[in-house]
Coordinates of N, CA and C in Angstrom, one line a residue:
X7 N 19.5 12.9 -30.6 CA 19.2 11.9 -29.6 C 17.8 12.1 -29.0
X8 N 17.2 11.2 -28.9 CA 15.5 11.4 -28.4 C 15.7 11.5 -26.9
X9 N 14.8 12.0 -26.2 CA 15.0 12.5 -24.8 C 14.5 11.2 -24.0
X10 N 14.5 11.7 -23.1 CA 14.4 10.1 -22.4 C 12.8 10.4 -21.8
X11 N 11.7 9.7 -21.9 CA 10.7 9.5 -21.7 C 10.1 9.2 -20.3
X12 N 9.4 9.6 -19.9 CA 9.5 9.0 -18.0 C 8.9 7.3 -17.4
X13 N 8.5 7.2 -18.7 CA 8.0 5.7 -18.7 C 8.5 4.9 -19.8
X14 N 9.0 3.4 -18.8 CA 9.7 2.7 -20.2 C 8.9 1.3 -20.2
X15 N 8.8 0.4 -20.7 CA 8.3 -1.0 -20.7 C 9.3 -1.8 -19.9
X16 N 9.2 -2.5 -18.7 CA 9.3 -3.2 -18.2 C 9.5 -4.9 -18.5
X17 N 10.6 -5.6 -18.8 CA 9.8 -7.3 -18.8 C 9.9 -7.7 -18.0
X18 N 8.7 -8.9 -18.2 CA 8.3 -9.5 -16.7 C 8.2 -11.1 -17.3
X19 N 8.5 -12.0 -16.3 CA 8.0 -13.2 -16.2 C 6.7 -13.2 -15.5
X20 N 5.5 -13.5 -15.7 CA 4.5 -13.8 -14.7 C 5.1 -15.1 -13.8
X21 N 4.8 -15.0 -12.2 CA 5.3 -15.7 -11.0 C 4.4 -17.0 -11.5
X22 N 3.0 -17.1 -12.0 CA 2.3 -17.9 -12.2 C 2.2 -18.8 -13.0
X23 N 2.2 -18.5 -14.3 CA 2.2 -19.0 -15.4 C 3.5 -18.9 -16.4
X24 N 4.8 -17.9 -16.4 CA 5.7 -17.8 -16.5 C 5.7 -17.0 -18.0
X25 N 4.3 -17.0 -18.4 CA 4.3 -15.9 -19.6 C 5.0 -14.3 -19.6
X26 N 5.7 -14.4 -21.0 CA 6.5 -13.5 -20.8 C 5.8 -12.1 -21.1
X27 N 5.4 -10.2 -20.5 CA 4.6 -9.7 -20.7 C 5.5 -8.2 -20.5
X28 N 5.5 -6.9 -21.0 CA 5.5 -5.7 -20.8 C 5.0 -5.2 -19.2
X29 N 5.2 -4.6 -18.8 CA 4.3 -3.5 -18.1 C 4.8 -2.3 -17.6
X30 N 4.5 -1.4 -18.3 CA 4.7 0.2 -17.9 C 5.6 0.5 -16.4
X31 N 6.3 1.5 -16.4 CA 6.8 1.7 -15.3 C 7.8 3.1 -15.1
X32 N 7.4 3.7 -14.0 CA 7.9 4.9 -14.0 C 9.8 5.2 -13.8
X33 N 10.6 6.0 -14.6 CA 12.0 6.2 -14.3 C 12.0 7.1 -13.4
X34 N 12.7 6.4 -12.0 CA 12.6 7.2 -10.3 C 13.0 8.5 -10.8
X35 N 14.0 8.9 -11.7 CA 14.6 10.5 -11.9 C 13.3 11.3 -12.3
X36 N 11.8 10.8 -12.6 CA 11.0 11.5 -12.9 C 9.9 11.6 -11.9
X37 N 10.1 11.2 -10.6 CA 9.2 10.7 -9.8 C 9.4 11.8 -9.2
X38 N 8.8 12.6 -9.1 CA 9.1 14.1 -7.8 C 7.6 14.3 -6.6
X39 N 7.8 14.1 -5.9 CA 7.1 14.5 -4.9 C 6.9 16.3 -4.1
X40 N 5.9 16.2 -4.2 CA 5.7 17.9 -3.8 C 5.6 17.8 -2.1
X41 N 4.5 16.8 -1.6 CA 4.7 16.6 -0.1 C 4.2 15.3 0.1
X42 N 4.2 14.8 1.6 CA 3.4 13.5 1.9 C 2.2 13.6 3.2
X43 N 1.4 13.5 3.2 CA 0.4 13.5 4.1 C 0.5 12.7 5.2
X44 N 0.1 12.6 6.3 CA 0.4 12.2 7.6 C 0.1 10.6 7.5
X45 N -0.2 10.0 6.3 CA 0.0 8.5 6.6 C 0.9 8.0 5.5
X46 N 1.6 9.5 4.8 CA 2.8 9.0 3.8 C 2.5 8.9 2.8
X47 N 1.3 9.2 2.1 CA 0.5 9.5 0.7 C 1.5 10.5 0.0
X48 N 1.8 10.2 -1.0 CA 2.6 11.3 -1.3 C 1.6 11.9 -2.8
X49 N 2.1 13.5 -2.9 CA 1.6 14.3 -3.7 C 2.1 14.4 -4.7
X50 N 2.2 14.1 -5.6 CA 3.6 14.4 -7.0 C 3.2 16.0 -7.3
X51 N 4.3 16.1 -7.9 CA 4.3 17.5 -8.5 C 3.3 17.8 -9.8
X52 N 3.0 16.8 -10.8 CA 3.3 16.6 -11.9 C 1.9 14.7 -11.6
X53 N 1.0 15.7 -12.2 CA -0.1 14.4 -11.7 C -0.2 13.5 -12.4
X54 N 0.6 13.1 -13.6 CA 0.3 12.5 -14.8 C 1.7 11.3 -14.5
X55 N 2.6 12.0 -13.7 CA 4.0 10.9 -13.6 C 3.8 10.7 -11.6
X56 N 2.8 9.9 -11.6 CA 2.3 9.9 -10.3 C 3.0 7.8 -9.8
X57 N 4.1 8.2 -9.6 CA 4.6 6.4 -8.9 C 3.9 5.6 -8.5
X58 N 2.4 5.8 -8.1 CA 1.5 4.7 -7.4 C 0.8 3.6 -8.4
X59 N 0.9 4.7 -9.6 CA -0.1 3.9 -10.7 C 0.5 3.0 -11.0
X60 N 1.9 2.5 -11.2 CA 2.6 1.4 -12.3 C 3.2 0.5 -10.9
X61 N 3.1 0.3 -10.1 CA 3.7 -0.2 -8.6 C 3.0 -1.9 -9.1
X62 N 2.3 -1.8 -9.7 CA 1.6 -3.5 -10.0 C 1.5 -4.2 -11.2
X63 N 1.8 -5.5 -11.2 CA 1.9 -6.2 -13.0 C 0.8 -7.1 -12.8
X64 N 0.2 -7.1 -14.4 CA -1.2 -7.8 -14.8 C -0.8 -8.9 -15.7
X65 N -0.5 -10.1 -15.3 CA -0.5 -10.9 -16.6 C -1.5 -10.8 -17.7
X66 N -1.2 -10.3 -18.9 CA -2.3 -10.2 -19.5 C -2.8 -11.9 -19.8
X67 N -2.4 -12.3 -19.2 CA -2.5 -14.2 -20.4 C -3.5 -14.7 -19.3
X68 N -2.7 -14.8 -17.9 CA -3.7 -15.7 -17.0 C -4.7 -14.6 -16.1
X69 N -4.0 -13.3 -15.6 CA -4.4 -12.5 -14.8 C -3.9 -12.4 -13.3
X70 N -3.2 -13.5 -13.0 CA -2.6 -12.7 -11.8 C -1.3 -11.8 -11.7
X71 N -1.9 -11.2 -10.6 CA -1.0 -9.3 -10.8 C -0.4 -9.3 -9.3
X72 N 0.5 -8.5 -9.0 CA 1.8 -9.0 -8.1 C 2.4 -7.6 -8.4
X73 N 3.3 -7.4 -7.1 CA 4.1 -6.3 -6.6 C 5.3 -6.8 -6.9
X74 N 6.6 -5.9 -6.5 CA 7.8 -6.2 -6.7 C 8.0 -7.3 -4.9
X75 N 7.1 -6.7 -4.5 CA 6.9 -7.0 -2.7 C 6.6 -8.5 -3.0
X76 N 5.7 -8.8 -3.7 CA 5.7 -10.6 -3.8 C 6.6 -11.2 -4.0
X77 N 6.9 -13.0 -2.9 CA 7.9 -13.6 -2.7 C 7.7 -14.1 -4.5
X78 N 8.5 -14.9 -4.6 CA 8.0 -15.9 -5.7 C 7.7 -17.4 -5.4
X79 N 7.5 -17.8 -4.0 CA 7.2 -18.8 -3.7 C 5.9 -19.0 -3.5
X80 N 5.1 -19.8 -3.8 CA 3.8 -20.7 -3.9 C 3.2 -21.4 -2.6
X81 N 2.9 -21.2 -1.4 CA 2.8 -22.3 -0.7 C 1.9 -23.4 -1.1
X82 N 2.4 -24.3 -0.4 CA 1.1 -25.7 -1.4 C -0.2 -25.4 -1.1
X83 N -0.9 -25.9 -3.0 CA -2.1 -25.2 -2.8 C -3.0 -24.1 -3.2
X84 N -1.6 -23.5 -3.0 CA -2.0 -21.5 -3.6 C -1.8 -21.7 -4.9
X85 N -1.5 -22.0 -5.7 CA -1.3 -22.3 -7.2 C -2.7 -22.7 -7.7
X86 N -3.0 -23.9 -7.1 CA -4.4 -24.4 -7.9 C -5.7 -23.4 -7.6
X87 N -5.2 -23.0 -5.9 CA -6.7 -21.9 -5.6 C -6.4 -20.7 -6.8
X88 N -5.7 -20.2 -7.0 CA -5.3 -19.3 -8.0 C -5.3 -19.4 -9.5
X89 N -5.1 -20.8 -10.1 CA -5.7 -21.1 -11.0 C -7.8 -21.4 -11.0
X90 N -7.9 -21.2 -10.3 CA -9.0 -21.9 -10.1 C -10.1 -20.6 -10.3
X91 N -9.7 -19.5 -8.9 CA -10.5 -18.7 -9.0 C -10.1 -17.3 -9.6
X92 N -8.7 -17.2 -10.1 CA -8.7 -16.3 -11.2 C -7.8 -16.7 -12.5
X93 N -7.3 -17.4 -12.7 CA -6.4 -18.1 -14.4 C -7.9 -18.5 -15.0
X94 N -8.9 -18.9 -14.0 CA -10.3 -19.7 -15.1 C -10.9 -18.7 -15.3
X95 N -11.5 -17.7 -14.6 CA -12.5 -16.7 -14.8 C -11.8 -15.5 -15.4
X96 N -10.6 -15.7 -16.3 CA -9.9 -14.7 -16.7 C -10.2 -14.4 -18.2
X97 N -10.7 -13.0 -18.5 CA -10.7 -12.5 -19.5 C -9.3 -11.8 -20.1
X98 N -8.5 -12.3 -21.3 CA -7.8 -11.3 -21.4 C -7.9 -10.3 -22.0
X99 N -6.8 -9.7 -20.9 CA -6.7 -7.7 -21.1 C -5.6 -7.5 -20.7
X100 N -5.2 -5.9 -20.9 CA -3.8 -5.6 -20.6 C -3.6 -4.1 -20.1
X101 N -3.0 -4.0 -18.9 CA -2.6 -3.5 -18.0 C -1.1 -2.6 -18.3
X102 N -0.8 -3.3 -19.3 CA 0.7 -3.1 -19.4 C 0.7 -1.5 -20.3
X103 N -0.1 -0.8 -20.3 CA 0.0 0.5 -21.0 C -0.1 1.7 -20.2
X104 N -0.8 3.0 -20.3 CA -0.6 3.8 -20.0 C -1.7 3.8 -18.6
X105 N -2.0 4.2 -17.2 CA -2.9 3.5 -16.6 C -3.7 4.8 -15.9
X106 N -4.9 5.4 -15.8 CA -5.5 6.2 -14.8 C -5.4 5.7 -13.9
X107 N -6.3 6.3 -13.1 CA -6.2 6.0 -11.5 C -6.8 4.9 -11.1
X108 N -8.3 5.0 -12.0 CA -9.4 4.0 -12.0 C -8.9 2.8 -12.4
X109 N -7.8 2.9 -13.5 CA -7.3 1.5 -13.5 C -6.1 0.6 -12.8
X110 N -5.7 1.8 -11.9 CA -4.3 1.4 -11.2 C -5.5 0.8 -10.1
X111 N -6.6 1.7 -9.4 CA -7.1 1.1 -8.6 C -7.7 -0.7 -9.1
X112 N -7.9 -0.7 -10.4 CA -8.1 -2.3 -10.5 C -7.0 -3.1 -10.2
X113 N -5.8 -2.6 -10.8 CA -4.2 -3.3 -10.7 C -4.4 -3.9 -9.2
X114 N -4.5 -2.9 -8.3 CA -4.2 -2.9 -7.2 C -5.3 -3.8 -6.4
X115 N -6.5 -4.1 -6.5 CA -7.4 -5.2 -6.1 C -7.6 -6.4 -6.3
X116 N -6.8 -6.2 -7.9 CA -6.4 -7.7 -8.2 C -5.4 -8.2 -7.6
X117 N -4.1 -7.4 -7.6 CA -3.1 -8.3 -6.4 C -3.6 -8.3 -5.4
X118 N -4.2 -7.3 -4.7 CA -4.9 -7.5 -3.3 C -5.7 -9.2 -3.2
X119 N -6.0 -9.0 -4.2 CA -7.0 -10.5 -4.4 C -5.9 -11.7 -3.9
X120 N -5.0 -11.8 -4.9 CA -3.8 -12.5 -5.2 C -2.8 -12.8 -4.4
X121 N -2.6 -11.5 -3.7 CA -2.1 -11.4 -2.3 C -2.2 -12.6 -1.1
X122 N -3.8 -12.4 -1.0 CA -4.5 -13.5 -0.1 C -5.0 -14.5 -0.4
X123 N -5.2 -14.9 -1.6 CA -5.0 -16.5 -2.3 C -3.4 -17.2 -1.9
X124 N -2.3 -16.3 -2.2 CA -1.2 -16.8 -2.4 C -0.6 -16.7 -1.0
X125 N -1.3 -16.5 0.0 CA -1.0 -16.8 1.1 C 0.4 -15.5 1.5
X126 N 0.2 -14.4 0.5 CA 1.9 -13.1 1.1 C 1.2 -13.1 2.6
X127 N 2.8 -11.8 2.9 CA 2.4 -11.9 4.0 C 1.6 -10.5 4.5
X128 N 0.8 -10.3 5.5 CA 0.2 -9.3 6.3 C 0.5 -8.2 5.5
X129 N 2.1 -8.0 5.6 CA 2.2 -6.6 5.8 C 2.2 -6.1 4.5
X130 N 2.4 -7.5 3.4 CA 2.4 -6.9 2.1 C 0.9 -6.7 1.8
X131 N 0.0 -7.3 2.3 CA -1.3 -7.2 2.0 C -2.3 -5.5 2.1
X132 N -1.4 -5.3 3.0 CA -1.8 -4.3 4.0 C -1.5 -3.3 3.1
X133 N -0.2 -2.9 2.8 CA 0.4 -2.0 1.7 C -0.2 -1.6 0.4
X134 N -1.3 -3.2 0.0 CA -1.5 -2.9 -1.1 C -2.8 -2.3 -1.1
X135 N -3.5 -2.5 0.0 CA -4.9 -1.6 0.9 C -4.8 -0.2 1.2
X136 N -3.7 0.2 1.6 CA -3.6 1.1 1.9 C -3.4 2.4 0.6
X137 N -2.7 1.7 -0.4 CA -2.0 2.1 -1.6 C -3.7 2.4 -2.5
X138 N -4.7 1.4 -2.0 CA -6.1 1.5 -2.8 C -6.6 2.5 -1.9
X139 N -6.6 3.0 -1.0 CA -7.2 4.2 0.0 C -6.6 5.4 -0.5
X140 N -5.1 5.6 -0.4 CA -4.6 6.8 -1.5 C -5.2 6.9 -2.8
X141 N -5.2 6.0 -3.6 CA -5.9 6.5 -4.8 C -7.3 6.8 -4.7
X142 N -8.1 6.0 -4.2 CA -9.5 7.0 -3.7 C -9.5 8.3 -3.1
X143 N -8.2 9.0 -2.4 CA -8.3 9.8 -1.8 C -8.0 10.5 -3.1
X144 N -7.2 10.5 -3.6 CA -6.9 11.7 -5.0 C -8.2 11.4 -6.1
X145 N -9.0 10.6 -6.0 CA -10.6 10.5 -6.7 C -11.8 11.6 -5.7
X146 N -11.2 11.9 -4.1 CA -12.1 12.5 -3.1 C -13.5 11.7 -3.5
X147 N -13.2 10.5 -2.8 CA -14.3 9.7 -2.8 C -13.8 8.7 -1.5
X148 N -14.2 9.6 -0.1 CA -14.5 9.6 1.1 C -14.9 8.1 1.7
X149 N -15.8 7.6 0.6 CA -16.6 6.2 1.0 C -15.5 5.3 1.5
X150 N -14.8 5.0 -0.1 CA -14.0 4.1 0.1 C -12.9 4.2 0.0
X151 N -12.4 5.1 0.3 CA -11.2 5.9 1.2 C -11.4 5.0 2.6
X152 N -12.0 5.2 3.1 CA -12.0 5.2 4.3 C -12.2 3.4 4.7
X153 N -13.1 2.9 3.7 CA -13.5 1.7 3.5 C -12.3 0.9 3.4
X154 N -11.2 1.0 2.8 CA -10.2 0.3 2.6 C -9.1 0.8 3.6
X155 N -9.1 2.2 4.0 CA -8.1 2.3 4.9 C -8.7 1.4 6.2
X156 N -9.5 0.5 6.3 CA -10.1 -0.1 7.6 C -9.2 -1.3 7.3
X157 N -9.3 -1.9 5.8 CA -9.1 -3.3 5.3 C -7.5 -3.0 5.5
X158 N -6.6 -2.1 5.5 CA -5.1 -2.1 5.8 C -5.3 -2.1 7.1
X159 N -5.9 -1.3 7.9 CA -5.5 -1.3 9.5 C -5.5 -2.8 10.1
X160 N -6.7 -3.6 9.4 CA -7.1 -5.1 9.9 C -5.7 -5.6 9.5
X161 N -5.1 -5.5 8.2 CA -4.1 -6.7 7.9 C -2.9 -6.2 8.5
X162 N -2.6 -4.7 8.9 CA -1.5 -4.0 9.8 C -1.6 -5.0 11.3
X163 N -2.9 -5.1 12.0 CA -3.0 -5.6 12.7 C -2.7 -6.8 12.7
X164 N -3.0 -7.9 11.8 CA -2.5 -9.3 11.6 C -0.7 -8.9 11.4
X165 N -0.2 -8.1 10.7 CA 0.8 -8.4 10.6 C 1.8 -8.0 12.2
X166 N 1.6 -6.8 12.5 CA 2.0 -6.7 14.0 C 2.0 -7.5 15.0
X167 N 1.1 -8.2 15.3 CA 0.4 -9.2 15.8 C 1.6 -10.7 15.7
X168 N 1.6 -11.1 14.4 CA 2.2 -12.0 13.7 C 3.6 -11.8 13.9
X169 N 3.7 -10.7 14.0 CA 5.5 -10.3 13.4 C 6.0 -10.6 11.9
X170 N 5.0 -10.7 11.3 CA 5.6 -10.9 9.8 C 6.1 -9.9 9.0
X171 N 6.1 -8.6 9.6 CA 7.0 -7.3 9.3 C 8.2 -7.7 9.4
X172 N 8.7 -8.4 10.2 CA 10.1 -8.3 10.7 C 11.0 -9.3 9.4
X173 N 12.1 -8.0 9.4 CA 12.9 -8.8 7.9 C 12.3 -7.8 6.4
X174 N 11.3 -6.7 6.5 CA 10.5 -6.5 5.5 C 11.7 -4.9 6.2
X175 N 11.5 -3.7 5.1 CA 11.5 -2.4 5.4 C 10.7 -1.6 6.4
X176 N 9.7 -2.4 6.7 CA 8.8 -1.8 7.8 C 9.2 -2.0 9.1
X177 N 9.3 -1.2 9.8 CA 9.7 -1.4 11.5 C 8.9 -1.1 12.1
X178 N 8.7 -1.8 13.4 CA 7.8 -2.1 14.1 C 7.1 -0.8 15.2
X179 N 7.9 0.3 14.9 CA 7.7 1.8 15.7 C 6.8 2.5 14.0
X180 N 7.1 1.8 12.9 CA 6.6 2.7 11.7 C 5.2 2.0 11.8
X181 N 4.9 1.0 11.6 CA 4.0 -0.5 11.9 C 2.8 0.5 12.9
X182 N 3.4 0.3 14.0 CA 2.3 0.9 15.3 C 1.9 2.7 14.8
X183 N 2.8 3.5 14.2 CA 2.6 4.8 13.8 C 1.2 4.7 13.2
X184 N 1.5 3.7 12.4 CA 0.4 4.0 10.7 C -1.0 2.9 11.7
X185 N -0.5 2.4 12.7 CA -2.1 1.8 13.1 C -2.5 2.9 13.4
X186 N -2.0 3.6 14.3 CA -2.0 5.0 15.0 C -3.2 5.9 14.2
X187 N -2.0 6.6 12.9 CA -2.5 7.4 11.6 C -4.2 6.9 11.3
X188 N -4.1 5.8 11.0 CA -4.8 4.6 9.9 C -6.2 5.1 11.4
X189 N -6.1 4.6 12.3 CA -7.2 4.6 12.9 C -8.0 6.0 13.3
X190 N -7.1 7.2 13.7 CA -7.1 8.2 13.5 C -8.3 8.5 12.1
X191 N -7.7 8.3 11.1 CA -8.2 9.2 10.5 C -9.5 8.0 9.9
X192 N -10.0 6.8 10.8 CA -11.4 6.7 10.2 C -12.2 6.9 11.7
X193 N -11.3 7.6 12.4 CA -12.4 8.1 13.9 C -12.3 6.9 14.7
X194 N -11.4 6.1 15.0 CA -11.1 5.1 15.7 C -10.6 5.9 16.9
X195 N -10.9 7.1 17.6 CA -10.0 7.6 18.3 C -9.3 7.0 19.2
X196 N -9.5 6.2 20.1 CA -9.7 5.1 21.2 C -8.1 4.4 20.6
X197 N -8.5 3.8 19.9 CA -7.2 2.7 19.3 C -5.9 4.0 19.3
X198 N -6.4 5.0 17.9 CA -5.6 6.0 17.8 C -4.6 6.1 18.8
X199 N -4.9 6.6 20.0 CA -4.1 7.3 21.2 C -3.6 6.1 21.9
X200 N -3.8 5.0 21.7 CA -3.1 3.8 22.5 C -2.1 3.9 21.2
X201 N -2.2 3.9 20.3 CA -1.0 2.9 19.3 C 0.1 4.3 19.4
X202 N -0.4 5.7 19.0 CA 0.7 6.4 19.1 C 0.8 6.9 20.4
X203 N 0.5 6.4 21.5 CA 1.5 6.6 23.0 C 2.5 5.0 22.7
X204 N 1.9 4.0 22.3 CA 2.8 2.5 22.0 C 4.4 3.4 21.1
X205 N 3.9 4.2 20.4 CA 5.4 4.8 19.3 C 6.0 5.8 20.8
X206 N 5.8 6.2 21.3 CA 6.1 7.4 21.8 C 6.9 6.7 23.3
X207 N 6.2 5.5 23.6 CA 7.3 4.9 24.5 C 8.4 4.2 24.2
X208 N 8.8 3.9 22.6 CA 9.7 3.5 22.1 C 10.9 4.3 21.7
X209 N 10.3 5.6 22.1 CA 11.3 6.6 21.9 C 12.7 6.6 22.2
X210 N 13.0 5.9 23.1 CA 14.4 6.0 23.9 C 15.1 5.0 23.4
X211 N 14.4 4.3 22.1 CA 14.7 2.5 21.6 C 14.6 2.4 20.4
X212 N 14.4 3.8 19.8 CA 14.3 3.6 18.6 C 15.2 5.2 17.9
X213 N 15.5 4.4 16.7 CA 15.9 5.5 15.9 C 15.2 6.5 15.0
X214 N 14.4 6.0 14.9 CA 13.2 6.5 14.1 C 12.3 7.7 14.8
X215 N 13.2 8.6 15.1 CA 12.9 10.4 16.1 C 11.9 10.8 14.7
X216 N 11.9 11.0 13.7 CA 10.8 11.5 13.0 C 9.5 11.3 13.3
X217 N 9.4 9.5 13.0 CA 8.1 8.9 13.3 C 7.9 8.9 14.6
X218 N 8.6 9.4 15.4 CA 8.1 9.1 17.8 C 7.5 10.8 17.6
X219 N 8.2 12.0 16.8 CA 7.8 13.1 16.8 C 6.4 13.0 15.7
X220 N 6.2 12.5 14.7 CA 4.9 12.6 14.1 C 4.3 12.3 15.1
X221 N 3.9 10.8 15.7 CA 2.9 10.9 16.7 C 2.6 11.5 18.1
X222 N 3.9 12.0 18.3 CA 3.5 13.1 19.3 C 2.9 14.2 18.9
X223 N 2.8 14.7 18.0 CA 2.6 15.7 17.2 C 0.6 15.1 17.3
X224 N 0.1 14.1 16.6 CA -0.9 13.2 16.5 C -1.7 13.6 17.5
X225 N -1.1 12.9 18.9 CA -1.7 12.4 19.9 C -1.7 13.6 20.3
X226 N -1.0 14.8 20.4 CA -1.1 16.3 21.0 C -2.7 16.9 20.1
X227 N -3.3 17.0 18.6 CA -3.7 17.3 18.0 C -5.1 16.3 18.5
X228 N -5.2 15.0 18.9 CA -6.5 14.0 19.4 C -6.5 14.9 21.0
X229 N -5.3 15.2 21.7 CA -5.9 15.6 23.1 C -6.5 17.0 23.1
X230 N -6.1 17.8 22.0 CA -6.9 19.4 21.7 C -7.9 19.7 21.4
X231 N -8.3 18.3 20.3 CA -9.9 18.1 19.6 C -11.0 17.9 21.0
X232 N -10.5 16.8 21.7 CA -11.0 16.4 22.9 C -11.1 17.4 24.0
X233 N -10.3 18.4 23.9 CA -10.7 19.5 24.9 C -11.6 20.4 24.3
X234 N -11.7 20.6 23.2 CA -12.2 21.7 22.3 C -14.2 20.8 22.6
X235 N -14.1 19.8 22.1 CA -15.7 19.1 22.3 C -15.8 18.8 23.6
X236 N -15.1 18.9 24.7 CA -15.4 19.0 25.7 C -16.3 20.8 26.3

């Protein structure tokens, strides 16, 4: 009996065009994580069976690319902008095979694109920013690392703001953490210390004692730097 492989082909309908297409995808029993970094980046054990890379599908036919996170609904409108400015200018190619980083980071800009054509919402936009800042950080390329963790804090912001988290797996104490994190670590200090004292008063109202202890942890670590340059 042949062993079981950690990646199998996936089928997919494209949401767009409804062409039928492959795309790679990791079996969770092979996904191991060694740790996760204070905005939830996780580290695989095993850098080759890394879960970030395959998280997005590429129609190879038309080119729009989508998370499991995308509704399948269209608002009026979003279909033609989307035919328009990526089904026309689309070269085909295909995504659906084995993917580096460099190419998961294209996966992931294209639905980012797609994302905000198709009108998702905030928080899924945000995810998919955030998700392009991790993979630049395992490139250690600082620039745009940092560059895109700005572009998730803005749409975290829209979404918080909006409430369009609510109904999603994100809660609104994890929501304000990661503005917290997110701002923190492009030297936003200012924002930083308002959003995780915002988690740290929810403490008594939330269940989520990990995330009220991460940012206490945060905000203790912003008030020590601040005495130390003082």
């Amino acid at each position: 009996m042949d062993a079981l492989e950690p990646l199998f082909d996936r089928n997919l309908d494209c949401h767009m065009c409804r062409h039928k297409f492959t795309s790679k995808k990791l079996r969770s029993k092979f996904v191991k994580v060694d740790s996760y970094d204070t905005d939830f980046c996780p580290s695989y054990k095993e850098e080759e069976i890394n879960g970030l890379l395959y998280n997005i599908y590429v129609c190879p036919k038309c080119g729009f690319s989508f998370s499991d996170d995308f509704s399948k609904y269209f608002p009026p409108g979003t279909k033609e902008e989307i035919q328009a400015k990526i089904c026309n200018q689309w070269s085909p190619q295909d995504f659906g095979g084995i993917r580096t980083i460099e190419d998961s980071i294209k996966t992931y800009k294209l639905a980012a694109y797609c994302a905000g054509l198709k009108k998702e919402k905030y928080i899924v936009t945000a995810g998919l920013y955030l998700r392009i800042a991790w993979l630049y950080r395992l490139l250690k390329n600082k620039d745009q690392e940092c560059r895109f963790l700005k572009i998730a804090i803005a749409n975290y912001n829209e979404s918080y703001s909006r409430d369009d988290f609510k109904g999603t797996q994100v809660s609104e104490v994890r929501i304000l953490y990661l503005l917290g994190e997110l701002s923190r670590r492009v030297e936003d200090i200012e924002k930083a210390v308002k959003f995780f004292s915002m988690v740290i008063e929810r403490q008594n109202r939330s269940v989520e004692t990990t995330l009220v202890e991460m940012a206490r942890d945060r905000w203790h670590d912003i008030r020590e730097q601040q005495k130390k340059a003082n």
